[in-house]
Amino acid sequence: MSWPESVRARLALWHGLALLVVVSLYAAAVLLQVRDDMYESLDGQLLGDYALAVQWLRQDLAAAAAASPAPADQVLARRGRDLAVWVDAWTPDGRRVFDRGREPELPAPPGLPATWPRRFAGLRLPDGDHVRMLVRPVEVGGQRLYVRVGRSERFARRELQEFAAVLGLSLPFAFAVAVAAGYVLARRALAPVESMTARARRITADRLGERLPAGNPSDEFGQLAGVINDALSRLERAFDTLRRFTADAAHELRTPLTAIRSVGEVGLRGPRSEADYRELVGSILEETERLTTMADSLLLLSQADSGAADLHPARFALAELAREVASDLEVLAEEKGQTVRVDAGTGAEVVADRPTLRQAVLNLLDNAIKYSQEGADIRLAARASDGAAILEVVDNGPGIAPEHLPHIFERFYRADRARSRASGGAGLGLAIAQWAVEANGGRLEVESQPGRGSLFRIVLPGGPAEFINQHARSTS
Ligand code: ADP
């Protein structure tokens, strides 16, 4: 028989088997107890029989001596020649000198009477009947005799057999009832699982808003449903984010593509001077550059999401990084007549992946230059503070309105869509900067007041290299 697949059937079978074992053990114990009780009462009767037998024996022998009719016969007759009893008496050399009771005569156990068991013992007759017997020595008229009394176990055995049959027959019945009851119970108990399964089947990528029925939230199934529902909520949010990300990415890619196409169309419309063509090709290259930057950013973010970014932490000074980035972007600042100042003392050292951190600082400084007005002052400051290494990018540009602040690190988010697009941002710079800082075990903070400027602060764990290494490992 193969074990059933369904949990319900398995539970019902286990229930039935467990009950069968318990009931069998119980029945066996009861049967043993009843058997003991029966033998105990049989043995009690045998003791009574023995006392009577000794009495008859004395009277019988006395009567024989007086040559009068045997009173033992009368005694036996008084007991109605009870067919369940044997009485006989033996001399030590094995002669039977007294024999009364039931037919057929009780065979003698092997050996001399002195060696026969003194305890109550069983004897099997040739006709199949079982006899319980008791042998004890007695002194009668100065002579030693062994008196044996016996009783048939037939009635006791029959009763025991009937009782065992009743118990035996009720076992399959108890098993069947237990399996049926177990099945009903399991069905009821597992009902929530069925409704959860039915509901879960309906949940697809398009219907992630569906939730499993929780039933009683504090029982095991309710808790399971709760955990799965939480996972579904997270999955739904992740899907939403992914969908938005894909839509936004497609949208952002379209803009430069449309620009390239229209520039191309304009170029084909009629003959133009070489200078015009140069200008058109220049704009096409500019848009292509923008597309490339965006594709690079998307690639970087997808690597960041999948955890595939390869980081190689090394020790370096933040001040040095600040100076390098400032000099890289100096040209852009100069174009707008802005000044970029680097305030960097020594001591702010970090163990981090330099290229990713450089990317973060680049994006922050690029934003400061991009969004600040002509002639603005921009400052990069590196310092060590309370075991942390800090790098700030401060500008006195337009600042960010409080309603935009919580969103500026989101992908494709731009506070001022029209202005940002004109200046070339796709809304990915801060998302990348934040990832880069966090991947190195730090955090990126922002403080900004509209009209007064913005401050972006990179906070990284500083201090001894072992500490930084440990921190970077635990946060990566
Ligand atoms: P973008 O590619 O548009 O620059 P970012 O993710 O770098 O995208 O920035 C998100 C938005 O935050 C920007 O569109 C801009 O509105 C705002 N922002 C970022 N840095 C500054 C800053 N230094 N001054 C003012 N606004 C800023």
Short mmCIF file of C-alpha atoms and ligand atoms in Angstrom, two decimals:
data_model
loop_
_atom_site.label_atom_id
_atom_site.label_comp_id
_atom_site.label_asym_id
_atom_site.label_seq_id
_atom_site.Cartn_x
_atom_site.Cartn_y
_atom_site.Cartn_z
CA MET A 1 0.00 0.00 0.00
CA SER A 2 1.45 3.36 -0.94
CA TRP A 3 1.24 6.20 1.54
CA PRO A 4 -1.47 8.69 0.44
CA GLU A 5 -0.37 12.05 -1.04
CA SER A 6 -3.02 14.15 0.62
CA VAL A 7 -2.14 15.58 4.03
CA ARG A 8 -5.76 15.10 5.07
CA ALA A 9 -5.70 11.35 4.35
CA ARG A 10 -2.28 11.00 5.98
CA LEU A 11 -3.46 12.76 9.12
CA ALA A 12 -6.58 10.57 9.24
CA LEU A 13 -4.47 7.41 8.88
CA TRP A 14 -2.01 8.52 11.53
CA HIS A 15 -4.89 9.35 13.80
CA GLY A 16 -6.41 5.89 13.20
CA LEU A 17 -3.10 4.08 13.71
CA ALA A 18 -2.30 5.99 16.89
CA LEU A 19 -5.72 5.21 18.28
CA LEU A 20 -5.40 1.56 17.23
CA VAL A 21 -2.13 1.23 19.14
CA VAL A 22 -3.56 2.90 22.23
CA VAL A 23 -6.76 0.83 22.18
CA SER A 24 -4.81 -2.41 21.56
CA LEU A 25 -2.50 -1.74 24.50
CA TYR A 26 -5.47 -0.87 26.64
CA ALA A 27 -7.36 -4.02 25.57
CA ALA A 28 -4.31 -6.19 26.25
CA ALA A 29 -3.94 -4.67 29.71
CA VAL A 30 -7.64 -5.21 30.48
CA LEU A 31 -7.47 -8.80 29.20
CA LEU A 32 -4.45 -9.58 31.38
CA GLN A 33 -6.15 -8.07 34.39
CA VAL A 34 -9.36 -10.05 33.79
CA ARG A 35 -7.32 -13.25 33.36
CA ASP A 36 -5.46 -12.58 36.62
CA ASP A 37 -8.76 -11.94 38.38
CA MET A 38 -10.19 -15.20 37.04
CA TYR A 39 -7.22 -17.25 38.16
CA GLU A 40 -7.27 -15.52 41.50
CA SER A 41 -10.89 -16.52 42.09
CA LEU A 42 -10.18 -20.04 40.76
CA ASP A 43 -7.26 -20.35 43.17
CA GLY A 44 -9.48 -19.06 46.02
CA GLN A 45 -11.97 -21.79 45.20
CA LEU A 46 -9.17 -24.38 45.08
CA LEU A 47 -8.03 -23.36 48.58
CA GLY A 48 -11.63 -23.87 49.79
CA ASP A 49 -11.73 -27.21 47.98
CA TYR A 50 -8.48 -28.21 49.63
CA ALA A 51 -9.78 -27.45 53.15
CA LEU A 52 -12.91 -29.50 52.43
CA ALA A 53 -10.89 -32.32 50.88
CA VAL A 54 -8.69 -32.62 53.98
CA GLN A 55 -11.87 -32.75 56.06
CA TRP A 56 -13.39 -35.53 53.89
CA LEU A 57 -10.16 -37.42 53.96
CA ARG A 58 -10.01 -37.46 57.74
CA GLN A 59 -13.71 -38.43 58.00
CA ASP A 60 -13.36 -41.02 55.25
CA LEU A 61 -10.32 -42.65 56.81
CA ALA A 62 -11.96 -42.55 60.26
CA ALA A 63 -15.14 -44.07 58.80
CA ALA A 64 -13.14 -46.74 56.98
CA ALA A 65 -11.53 -47.53 60.26
CA ALA A 66 -15.02 -47.83 61.86
CA ALA A 67 -16.25 -49.76 58.78
CA SER A 68 -19.19 -47.44 58.39
CA PRO A 69 -20.43 -45.89 55.09
CA ALA A 70 -17.96 -43.32 53.75
CA PRO A 71 -18.93 -39.81 54.77
CA ALA A 72 -16.72 -38.42 52.05
CA ASP A 73 -19.16 -39.79 49.48
CA GLN A 74 -21.93 -38.07 51.29
CA VAL A 75 -19.97 -34.83 51.35
CA LEU A 76 -19.37 -35.12 47.64
CA ALA A 77 -22.99 -35.94 47.12
CA ARG A 78 -23.92 -32.89 49.17
CA ARG A 79 -21.93 -30.75 46.79
CA GLY A 80 -23.96 -32.31 44.01
CA ARG A 81 -20.97 -34.17 42.56
CA ASP A 82 -19.65 -30.97 41.27
CA LEU A 83 -18.23 -31.85 37.87
CA ALA A 84 -15.71 -29.06 38.00
CA VAL A 85 -13.75 -30.54 40.93
CA TRP A 86 -11.27 -33.40 41.40
CA VAL A 87 -9.97 -34.55 44.74
CA ASP A 88 -7.41 -37.29 45.32
CA ALA A 89 -4.80 -38.19 47.89
CA TRP A 90 -1.43 -39.87 47.39
CA THR A 91 1.03 -41.70 49.58
CA PRO A 92 4.64 -40.41 49.35
CA ASP A 93 5.54 -43.46 47.20
CA GLY A 94 2.91 -42.47 44.59
CA ARG A 95 -0.12 -44.64 45.40
CA ARG A 96 -3.54 -43.07 45.07
CA VAL A 97 -5.49 -43.84 48.21
CA PHE A 98 -8.39 -41.52 47.75
CA ASP A 99 -10.14 -40.49 44.56
CA ARG A 100 -13.32 -38.53 44.10
CA GLY A 101 -14.90 -36.13 41.65
CA ARG A 102 -15.19 -35.66 38.04
CA GLU A 103 -14.59 -38.07 35.16
CA PRO A 104 -12.17 -38.83 33.62
CA GLU A 105 -9.73 -39.38 36.35
CA LEU A 106 -7.03 -36.78 36.74
CA PRO A 107 -3.65 -38.12 35.50
CA ALA A 108 -0.72 -37.97 37.90
CA PRO A 109 2.07 -35.51 37.16
CA PRO A 110 5.46 -37.21 36.57
CA GLY A 111 7.64 -38.09 39.56
CA LEU A 112 6.76 -38.71 43.20
CA PRO A 113 4.14 -36.50 44.89
CA ALA A 114 6.87 -34.82 46.98
CA THR A 115 8.30 -33.35 43.75
CA TRP A 116 4.99 -32.07 42.38
CA PRO A 117 4.69 -28.27 42.24
CA ARG A 118 3.46 -26.75 45.49
CA ARG A 119 2.04 -23.68 43.77
CA PHE A 120 -1.18 -23.59 41.80
CA ALA A 121 -0.35 -25.22 38.49
CA GLY A 122 -2.06 -26.02 35.21
CA LEU A 123 -2.52 -29.48 33.73
CA ARG A 124 -3.77 -30.36 30.29
CA LEU A 125 -6.06 -33.39 29.98
CA PRO A 126 -6.03 -35.72 26.96
CA ASP A 127 -9.54 -34.47 26.03
CA GLY A 128 -8.12 -30.94 25.72
CA ASP A 129 -9.59 -29.60 28.93
CA HIS A 130 -7.36 -27.50 31.20
CA VAL A 131 -7.23 -28.16 34.93
CA ARG A 132 -5.93 -25.86 37.63
CA MET A 133 -4.58 -27.93 40.55
CA LEU A 134 -3.13 -27.54 44.00
CA VAL A 135 -1.03 -30.20 45.82
CA ARG A 136 -0.28 -30.03 49.57
CA PRO A 137 1.00 -32.56 52.13
CA VAL A 138 -1.12 -33.38 55.15
CA GLU A 139 -0.75 -35.69 58.21
CA VAL A 140 -3.80 -37.96 58.56
CA GLY A 141 -3.93 -40.55 61.32
CA GLY A 142 -0.14 -40.38 61.72
CA GLN A 143 0.35 -40.99 57.97
CA ARG A 144 1.73 -38.42 55.49
CA LEU A 145 -0.47 -37.98 52.43
CA TYR A 146 -0.42 -35.59 49.48
CA VAL A 147 -3.82 -34.10 48.81
CA ARG A 148 -4.50 -32.81 45.35
CA VAL A 149 -7.49 -30.72 44.35
CA GLY A 150 -8.25 -29.67 40.78
CA ARG A 151 -10.79 -27.50 39.00
CA SER A 152 -11.57 -27.29 35.32
CA GLU A 153 -10.56 -23.98 33.73
CA ARG A 154 -13.11 -24.51 31.00
CA PHE A 155 -15.59 -21.88 32.09
CA ALA A 156 -12.96 -19.32 33.00
CA ARG A 157 -11.20 -19.85 29.69
CA ARG A 158 -14.39 -19.65 27.70
CA GLU A 159 -15.32 -16.38 29.37
CA LEU A 160 -11.86 -15.03 28.72
CA GLN A 161 -12.06 -16.06 25.08
CA GLU A 162 -15.42 -14.41 24.66
CA PHE A 163 -14.14 -11.25 26.24
CA ALA A 164 -11.04 -11.29 24.00
CA ALA A 165 -13.25 -11.83 20.94
CA VAL A 166 -15.38 -8.83 21.82
CA LEU A 167 -12.27 -6.69 22.29
CA GLY A 168 -10.67 -8.03 19.11
CA LEU A 169 -13.76 -7.40 17.03
CA SER A 170 -14.12 -3.87 18.34
CA LEU A 171 -10.56 -2.95 17.28
CA PRO A 172 -11.21 -2.68 13.51
CA PHE A 173 -14.38 -0.82 14.31
CA ALA A 174 -12.47 1.63 16.55
CA PHE A 175 -9.85 2.02 13.79
CA ALA A 176 -12.51 2.78 11.19
CA VAL A 177 -14.21 5.33 13.44
CA ALA A 178 -10.85 6.94 14.27
CA VAL A 179 -9.88 7.23 10.59
CA ALA A 180 -13.28 8.70 9.71
CA ALA A 181 -13.18 11.15 12.62
CA GLY A 182 -9.57 12.03 11.80
CA TYR A 183 -10.51 12.70 8.20
CA VAL A 184 -13.37 15.00 9.18
CA LEU A 185 -11.15 16.80 11.72
CA ALA A 186 -8.27 17.16 9.28
CA ARG A 187 -10.65 18.43 6.63
CA ARG A 188 -11.94 21.08 8.98
CA ALA A 189 -8.51 22.01 10.26
CA LEU A 190 -7.06 22.25 6.75
CA ALA A 191 -9.97 24.19 5.27
CA PRO A 192 -8.02 27.50 5.53
CA VAL A 193 -5.19 25.96 3.51
CA GLU A 194 -7.61 25.08 0.74
CA SER A 195 -9.01 28.57 0.56
CA MET A 196 -5.47 29.96 0.65
CA THR A 197 -4.46 27.66 -2.22
CA ALA A 198 -7.51 28.67 -4.26
CA ARG A 199 -6.78 32.36 -3.69
CA ALA A 200 -3.04 31.98 -4.30
CA ARG A 201 -3.79 30.39 -7.69
CA ARG A 202 -5.52 33.59 -8.74
CA ILE A 203 -2.52 35.75 -7.86
CA THR A 204 -0.48 36.57 -10.95
CA ALA A 205 1.92 39.35 -11.89
CA ASP A 206 -1.10 41.44 -13.00
CA ARG A 207 -3.06 40.76 -9.84
CA LEU A 208 -0.50 41.23 -7.13
CA GLY A 209 -3.01 43.32 -5.18
CA GLU A 210 -4.86 40.15 -4.11
CA ARG A 211 -4.20 38.86 -0.61
CA LEU A 212 -4.64 35.46 1.05
CA PRO A 213 -7.55 35.12 3.50
CA ALA A 214 -6.03 35.37 6.98
CA GLY A 215 -8.88 33.71 8.96
CA ASN A 216 -7.85 33.88 12.58
CA PRO A 217 -4.64 35.93 12.41
CA SER A 218 -3.27 34.50 15.65
CA ASP A 219 -3.42 30.80 14.72
CA GLU A 220 -0.73 29.05 12.67
CA PHE A 221 -2.52 29.39 9.33
CA GLY A 222 -3.38 33.02 10.03
CA GLN A 223 0.28 33.69 10.78
CA LEU A 224 1.37 31.89 7.61
CA ALA A 225 -1.15 33.90 5.57
CA GLY A 226 0.15 37.08 7.23
CA VAL A 227 3.75 36.27 6.34
CA ILE A 228 2.83 35.42 2.73
CA ASN A 229 0.72 38.57 2.48
CA ASP A 230 3.64 40.67 3.69
CA ALA A 231 5.85 39.02 1.09
CA LEU A 232 3.20 39.74 -1.56
CA SER A 233 3.08 43.39 -0.49
CA ARG A 234 6.84 43.65 -0.87
CA LEU A 235 6.64 41.88 -4.22
CA GLU A 236 3.89 44.24 -5.36
CA ARG A 237 5.96 47.28 -4.38
CA ALA A 238 9.00 45.82 -6.15
CA PHE A 239 6.91 45.19 -9.29
CA ASP A 240 5.50 48.71 -9.14
CA THR A 241 8.98 50.17 -8.77
CA LEU A 242 10.23 48.06 -11.65
CA ARG A 243 7.30 49.04 -13.83
CA ARG A 244 7.76 52.71 -13.03
CA PHE A 245 11.47 52.39 -13.61
CA THR A 246 10.97 50.76 -17.01
CA ALA A 247 8.35 53.32 -18.05
CA ASP A 248 10.53 56.20 -16.87
CA ALA A 249 13.60 54.77 -18.57
CA ALA A 250 11.71 54.35 -21.85
CA HIS A 251 10.39 57.88 -21.53
CA GLU A 252 13.82 59.34 -20.80
CA LEU A 253 15.38 57.45 -23.69
CA ARG A 254 12.74 58.71 -26.07
CA THR A 255 13.59 62.38 -25.55
CA PRO A 256 17.15 62.30 -26.93
CA LEU A 257 16.05 59.85 -29.63
CA THR A 258 13.28 62.21 -30.75
CA ALA A 259 15.77 65.06 -30.71
CA ILE A 260 18.22 63.11 -32.90
CA ARG A 261 15.46 62.21 -35.29
CA SER A 262 14.19 65.77 -35.67
CA VAL A 263 17.72 67.10 -36.11
CA GLY A 264 18.21 64.49 -38.84
CA GLU A 265 14.95 65.42 -40.52
CA VAL A 266 15.85 69.11 -40.45
CA GLY A 267 19.19 68.27 -42.00
CA LEU A 268 17.52 66.38 -44.85
CA ARG A 269 14.95 69.02 -45.59
CA GLY A 270 17.14 71.03 -47.98
CA PRO A 271 20.66 71.96 -48.90
CA ARG A 272 22.56 73.76 -46.13
CA SER A 273 25.86 75.37 -45.55
CA GLU A 274 28.73 73.36 -44.11
CA ALA A 275 28.54 75.33 -40.88
CA ASP A 276 24.84 74.40 -40.54
CA TYR A 277 25.62 70.73 -41.07
CA ARG A 278 28.39 70.92 -38.52
CA GLU A 279 25.97 72.38 -36.03
CA LEU A 280 23.38 69.67 -36.75
CA VAL A 281 25.94 66.87 -36.39
CA GLY A 282 27.13 68.56 -33.20
CA SER A 283 23.62 68.43 -31.71
CA ILE A 284 23.25 64.80 -32.76
CA LEU A 285 26.53 63.99 -30.99
CA GLU A 286 25.36 65.90 -27.92
CA GLU A 287 22.15 63.86 -27.74
CA THR A 288 24.11 60.66 -28.34
CA GLU A 289 26.39 61.64 -25.48
CA ARG A 290 23.34 62.10 -23.30
CA LEU A 291 22.01 58.66 -24.34
CA THR A 292 25.33 57.04 -23.56
CA THR A 293 25.48 58.66 -20.14
CA MET A 294 21.96 57.47 -19.40
CA ALA A 295 22.67 53.93 -20.61
CA ASP A 296 25.79 53.87 -18.39
CA SER A 297 23.76 55.08 -15.40
CA LEU A 298 21.05 52.47 -15.99
CA LEU A 299 23.66 49.76 -16.31
CA LEU A 300 25.32 50.87 -13.09
CA LEU A 301 22.00 50.91 -11.23
CA SER A 302 20.99 47.49 -12.50
CA GLN A 303 24.36 46.14 -11.37
CA ALA A 304 23.81 47.80 -8.03
CA ASP A 305 20.35 46.20 -7.72
CA SER A 306 21.62 42.74 -8.53
CA GLY A 307 24.57 43.15 -6.17
CA ALA A 308 26.93 42.46 -9.08
CA ALA A 309 28.96 45.65 -8.60
CA ASP A 310 32.59 44.75 -7.95
CA LEU A 311 33.96 46.78 -5.05
CA HIS A 312 37.64 46.90 -4.05
CA PRO A 313 38.03 48.87 -0.84
CA ALA A 314 41.32 50.68 -0.37
CA ARG A 315 42.55 53.32 2.06
CA PHE A 316 42.71 56.92 0.78
CA ALA A 317 42.23 60.50 1.92
CA LEU A 318 38.90 62.16 1.21
CA ALA A 319 40.62 65.52 0.71
CA GLU A 320 42.60 64.12 -2.18
CA LEU A 321 39.42 62.75 -3.80
CA ALA A 322 37.67 66.12 -3.34
CA ARG A 323 40.54 67.96 -5.05
CA GLU A 324 40.63 65.52 -7.94
CA VAL A 325 36.87 65.79 -8.62
CA ALA A 326 36.98 69.59 -8.28
CA SER A 327 39.71 69.84 -10.86
CA ASP A 328 37.86 67.45 -13.19
CA LEU A 329 34.78 69.65 -13.22
CA GLU A 330 36.55 72.99 -13.03
CA VAL A 331 35.92 73.68 -16.70
CA LEU A 332 32.15 73.35 -16.27
CA ALA A 333 32.20 75.74 -13.31
CA GLU A 334 34.36 78.20 -15.18
CA GLU A 335 31.89 78.21 -18.07
CA LYS A 336 29.34 79.57 -15.62
CA GLY A 337 31.75 81.86 -13.84
CA GLN A 338 31.43 79.84 -10.63
CA THR A 339 34.17 79.25 -8.10
CA VAL A 340 34.79 75.81 -6.66
CA ARG A 341 36.72 75.86 -3.38
CA VAL A 342 38.13 72.79 -1.61
CA ASP A 343 38.44 73.06 2.20
CA ALA A 344 40.27 69.94 3.14
CA GLY A 345 42.35 69.31 6.19
CA THR A 346 44.27 66.09 6.69
CA GLY A 347 42.97 63.16 8.71
CA ALA A 348 39.72 62.32 6.93
CA GLU A 349 40.79 58.92 5.69
CA VAL A 350 38.49 56.14 4.56
CA VAL A 351 38.70 52.58 3.33
CA ALA A 352 36.32 52.48 0.38
CA ASP A 353 36.02 51.60 -3.26
CA ARG A 354 37.51 54.72 -4.78
CA PRO A 355 35.82 54.64 -8.24
CA THR A 356 32.28 54.34 -6.85
CA LEU A 357 32.87 57.01 -4.23
CA ARG A 358 34.41 59.25 -6.89
CA GLN A 359 31.25 58.78 -8.99
CA ALA A 360 29.14 59.92 -6.00
CA VAL A 361 31.22 63.07 -5.45
CA LEU A 362 31.22 63.78 -9.19
CA ASN A 363 27.42 63.60 -9.33
CA LEU A 364 27.04 65.88 -6.31
CA LEU A 365 29.47 68.50 -7.62
CA ASP A 366 27.99 68.24 -11.11
CA ASN A 367 24.54 68.97 -9.64
CA ALA A 368 25.87 71.92 -7.63
CA ILE A 369 27.39 73.41 -10.78
CA LYS A 370 24.39 72.52 -12.95
CA TYR A 371 21.67 73.88 -10.69
CA SER A 372 23.47 76.94 -9.25
CA GLN A 373 23.30 80.28 -10.98
CA GLU A 374 26.20 81.90 -12.78
CA GLY A 375 28.89 83.18 -10.45
CA ALA A 376 27.75 80.97 -7.58
CA ASP A 377 30.14 79.81 -4.86
CA ILE A 378 30.59 76.07 -4.46
CA ARG A 379 32.57 74.49 -1.65
CA LEU A 380 33.88 70.97 -1.10
CA ALA A 381 34.87 70.23 2.50
CA ALA A 382 36.49 67.04 3.86
CA ARG A 383 36.97 66.48 7.60
CA ALA A 384 37.04 63.83 10.27
CA SER A 385 34.47 64.00 13.03
CA ASP A 386 33.60 61.58 15.85
CA GLY A 387 35.20 58.59 14.18
CA ALA A 388 33.49 59.37 10.86
CA ALA A 389 34.92 60.82 7.67
CA ILE A 390 32.77 63.54 6.14
CA LEU A 391 32.72 65.11 2.70
CA GLU A 392 30.32 67.98 2.06
CA VAL A 393 29.33 69.61 -1.22
CA VAL A 394 27.82 73.02 -0.49
CA ASP A 395 26.39 75.53 -2.92
CA ASN A 396 24.52 78.82 -2.63
CA GLY A 397 22.27 77.93 -5.55
CA PRO A 398 18.46 77.84 -5.75
CA GLY A 399 18.03 75.13 -3.07
CA ILE A 400 15.35 72.43 -3.08
CA ALA A 401 11.75 72.95 -1.93
CA PRO A 402 10.77 70.89 1.17
CA GLU A 403 8.13 68.94 -0.79
CA HIS A 404 10.81 67.67 -3.20
CA LEU A 405 13.45 66.85 -0.62
CA PRO A 406 12.09 63.38 0.37
CA HIS A 407 12.04 62.34 -3.31
CA ILE A 408 15.25 63.63 -4.82
CA PHE A 409 17.06 60.30 -4.28
CA GLU A 410 14.38 58.39 -6.21
CA ARG A 411 15.23 57.26 -9.70
CA PHE A 412 14.16 59.69 -12.47
CA TYR A 413 12.92 62.20 -9.94
CA ARG A 414 13.53 65.80 -10.88
CA ALA A 415 12.39 68.69 -8.76
CA ASP A 416 11.94 70.99 -11.73
CA ARG A 417 11.34 68.79 -14.73
CA ALA A 418 11.62 71.47 -17.44
CA ARG A 419 14.75 73.08 -16.04
CA SER A 420 16.48 69.80 -15.22
CA ARG A 421 15.91 68.38 -18.66
CA ALA A 422 17.20 71.54 -20.28
CA SER A 423 20.39 71.16 -18.28
CA GLY A 424 20.70 67.51 -19.18
CA GLY A 425 19.80 65.52 -16.04
CA ALA A 426 17.70 62.34 -16.21
CA GLY A 427 17.09 62.21 -12.46
CA LEU A 428 19.52 59.35 -11.87
CA GLY A 429 22.53 61.23 -10.47
CA LEU A 430 21.47 61.29 -6.82
CA ALA A 431 20.12 57.71 -6.91
CA ILE A 432 23.54 56.56 -8.10
CA ALA A 433 25.34 58.76 -5.55
CA GLN A 434 23.25 57.35 -2.74
CA TRP A 435 23.87 53.76 -3.83
CA ALA A 436 27.62 54.44 -4.17
CA VAL A 437 27.87 55.90 -0.66
CA GLU A 438 25.78 53.15 0.95
CA ALA A 439 27.68 50.40 -0.86
CA ASN A 440 30.78 51.77 0.90
CA GLY A 441 29.12 51.56 4.29
CA GLY A 442 28.16 55.24 4.54
CA ARG A 443 25.11 57.46 4.21
CA LEU A 444 24.18 60.47 2.11
CA GLU A 445 22.38 63.37 3.79
CA VAL A 446 20.92 66.56 2.40
CA GLU A 447 20.05 69.93 3.88
CA SER A 448 18.56 72.60 1.69
CA GLN A 449 16.69 75.88 1.88
CA PRO A 450 15.01 77.29 -1.21
CA GLY A 451 16.80 80.45 -2.32
CA ARG A 452 19.78 79.89 -0.03
CA GLY A 453 21.48 76.78 -1.33
CA SER A 454 21.99 73.08 -0.69
CA LEU A 455 24.37 70.92 1.31
CA PHE A 456 24.98 67.27 0.45
CA ARG A 457 26.94 65.36 3.11
CA ILE A 458 28.66 62.01 2.61
CA VAL A 459 29.27 60.33 5.99
CA LEU A 460 31.62 57.34 5.95
CA PRO A 461 33.04 55.27 8.76
CA GLY A 462 36.57 56.50 9.47
CA GLY A 463 39.20 55.47 12.02
CA PRO A 464 41.53 52.47 12.09
CA ALA A 465 41.60 50.36 8.95
CA GLU A 466 40.40 47.19 10.71
CA PHE A 467 37.33 48.99 12.01
CA ILE A 468 36.51 50.43 8.60
CA ASN A 469 37.06 47.10 6.92
CA GLN A 470 34.72 45.41 9.33
CA HIS A 471 32.11 48.07 8.91
CA ALA A 472 32.32 47.98 5.14
CA ARG A 473 31.88 44.20 5.20
CA SER A 474 28.90 44.25 7.52
CA THR A 475 27.07 46.87 5.50
CA SER A 476 27.84 45.51 2.04
P1 ADP B 1 19.47 65.06 -12.40
O1 ADP B 1 20.08 64.08 -13.33
O2 ADP B 1 18.20 65.60 -12.86
O3 ADP B 1 20.43 66.06 -11.89
P2 ADP B 1 19.61 64.01 -9.74
O4 ADP B 1 19.15 62.70 -9.23
O5 ADP B 1 21.06 64.29 -9.70
O6 ADP B 1 19.02 64.14 -11.18
O7 ADP B 1 18.88 65.13 -8.92
C1 ADP B 1 17.48 65.04 -8.65
C2 ADP B 1 16.88 66.42 -8.56
O8 ADP B 1 17.34 67.07 -7.35
C3 ADP B 1 17.35 67.35 -9.64
O9 ADP B 1 16.49 67.24 -10.74
C4 ADP B 1 17.25 68.71 -8.99
O10 ADP B 1 15.93 69.22 -9.13
C5 ADP B 1 17.50 68.44 -7.53
N1 ADP B 1 18.87 68.80 -7.16
C6 ADP B 1 19.93 67.97 -7.03
N2 ADP B 1 21.04 68.63 -6.63
C7 ADP B 1 20.67 69.93 -6.49
C8 ADP B 1 21.36 71.14 -6.10
N3 ADP B 1 22.65 71.14 -5.77
N4 ADP B 1 20.64 72.29 -6.09
C9 ADP B 1 19.37 72.28 -6.41
N5 ADP B 1 18.65 71.21 -6.78
C10 ADP B 1 19.29 70.06 -6.84
#
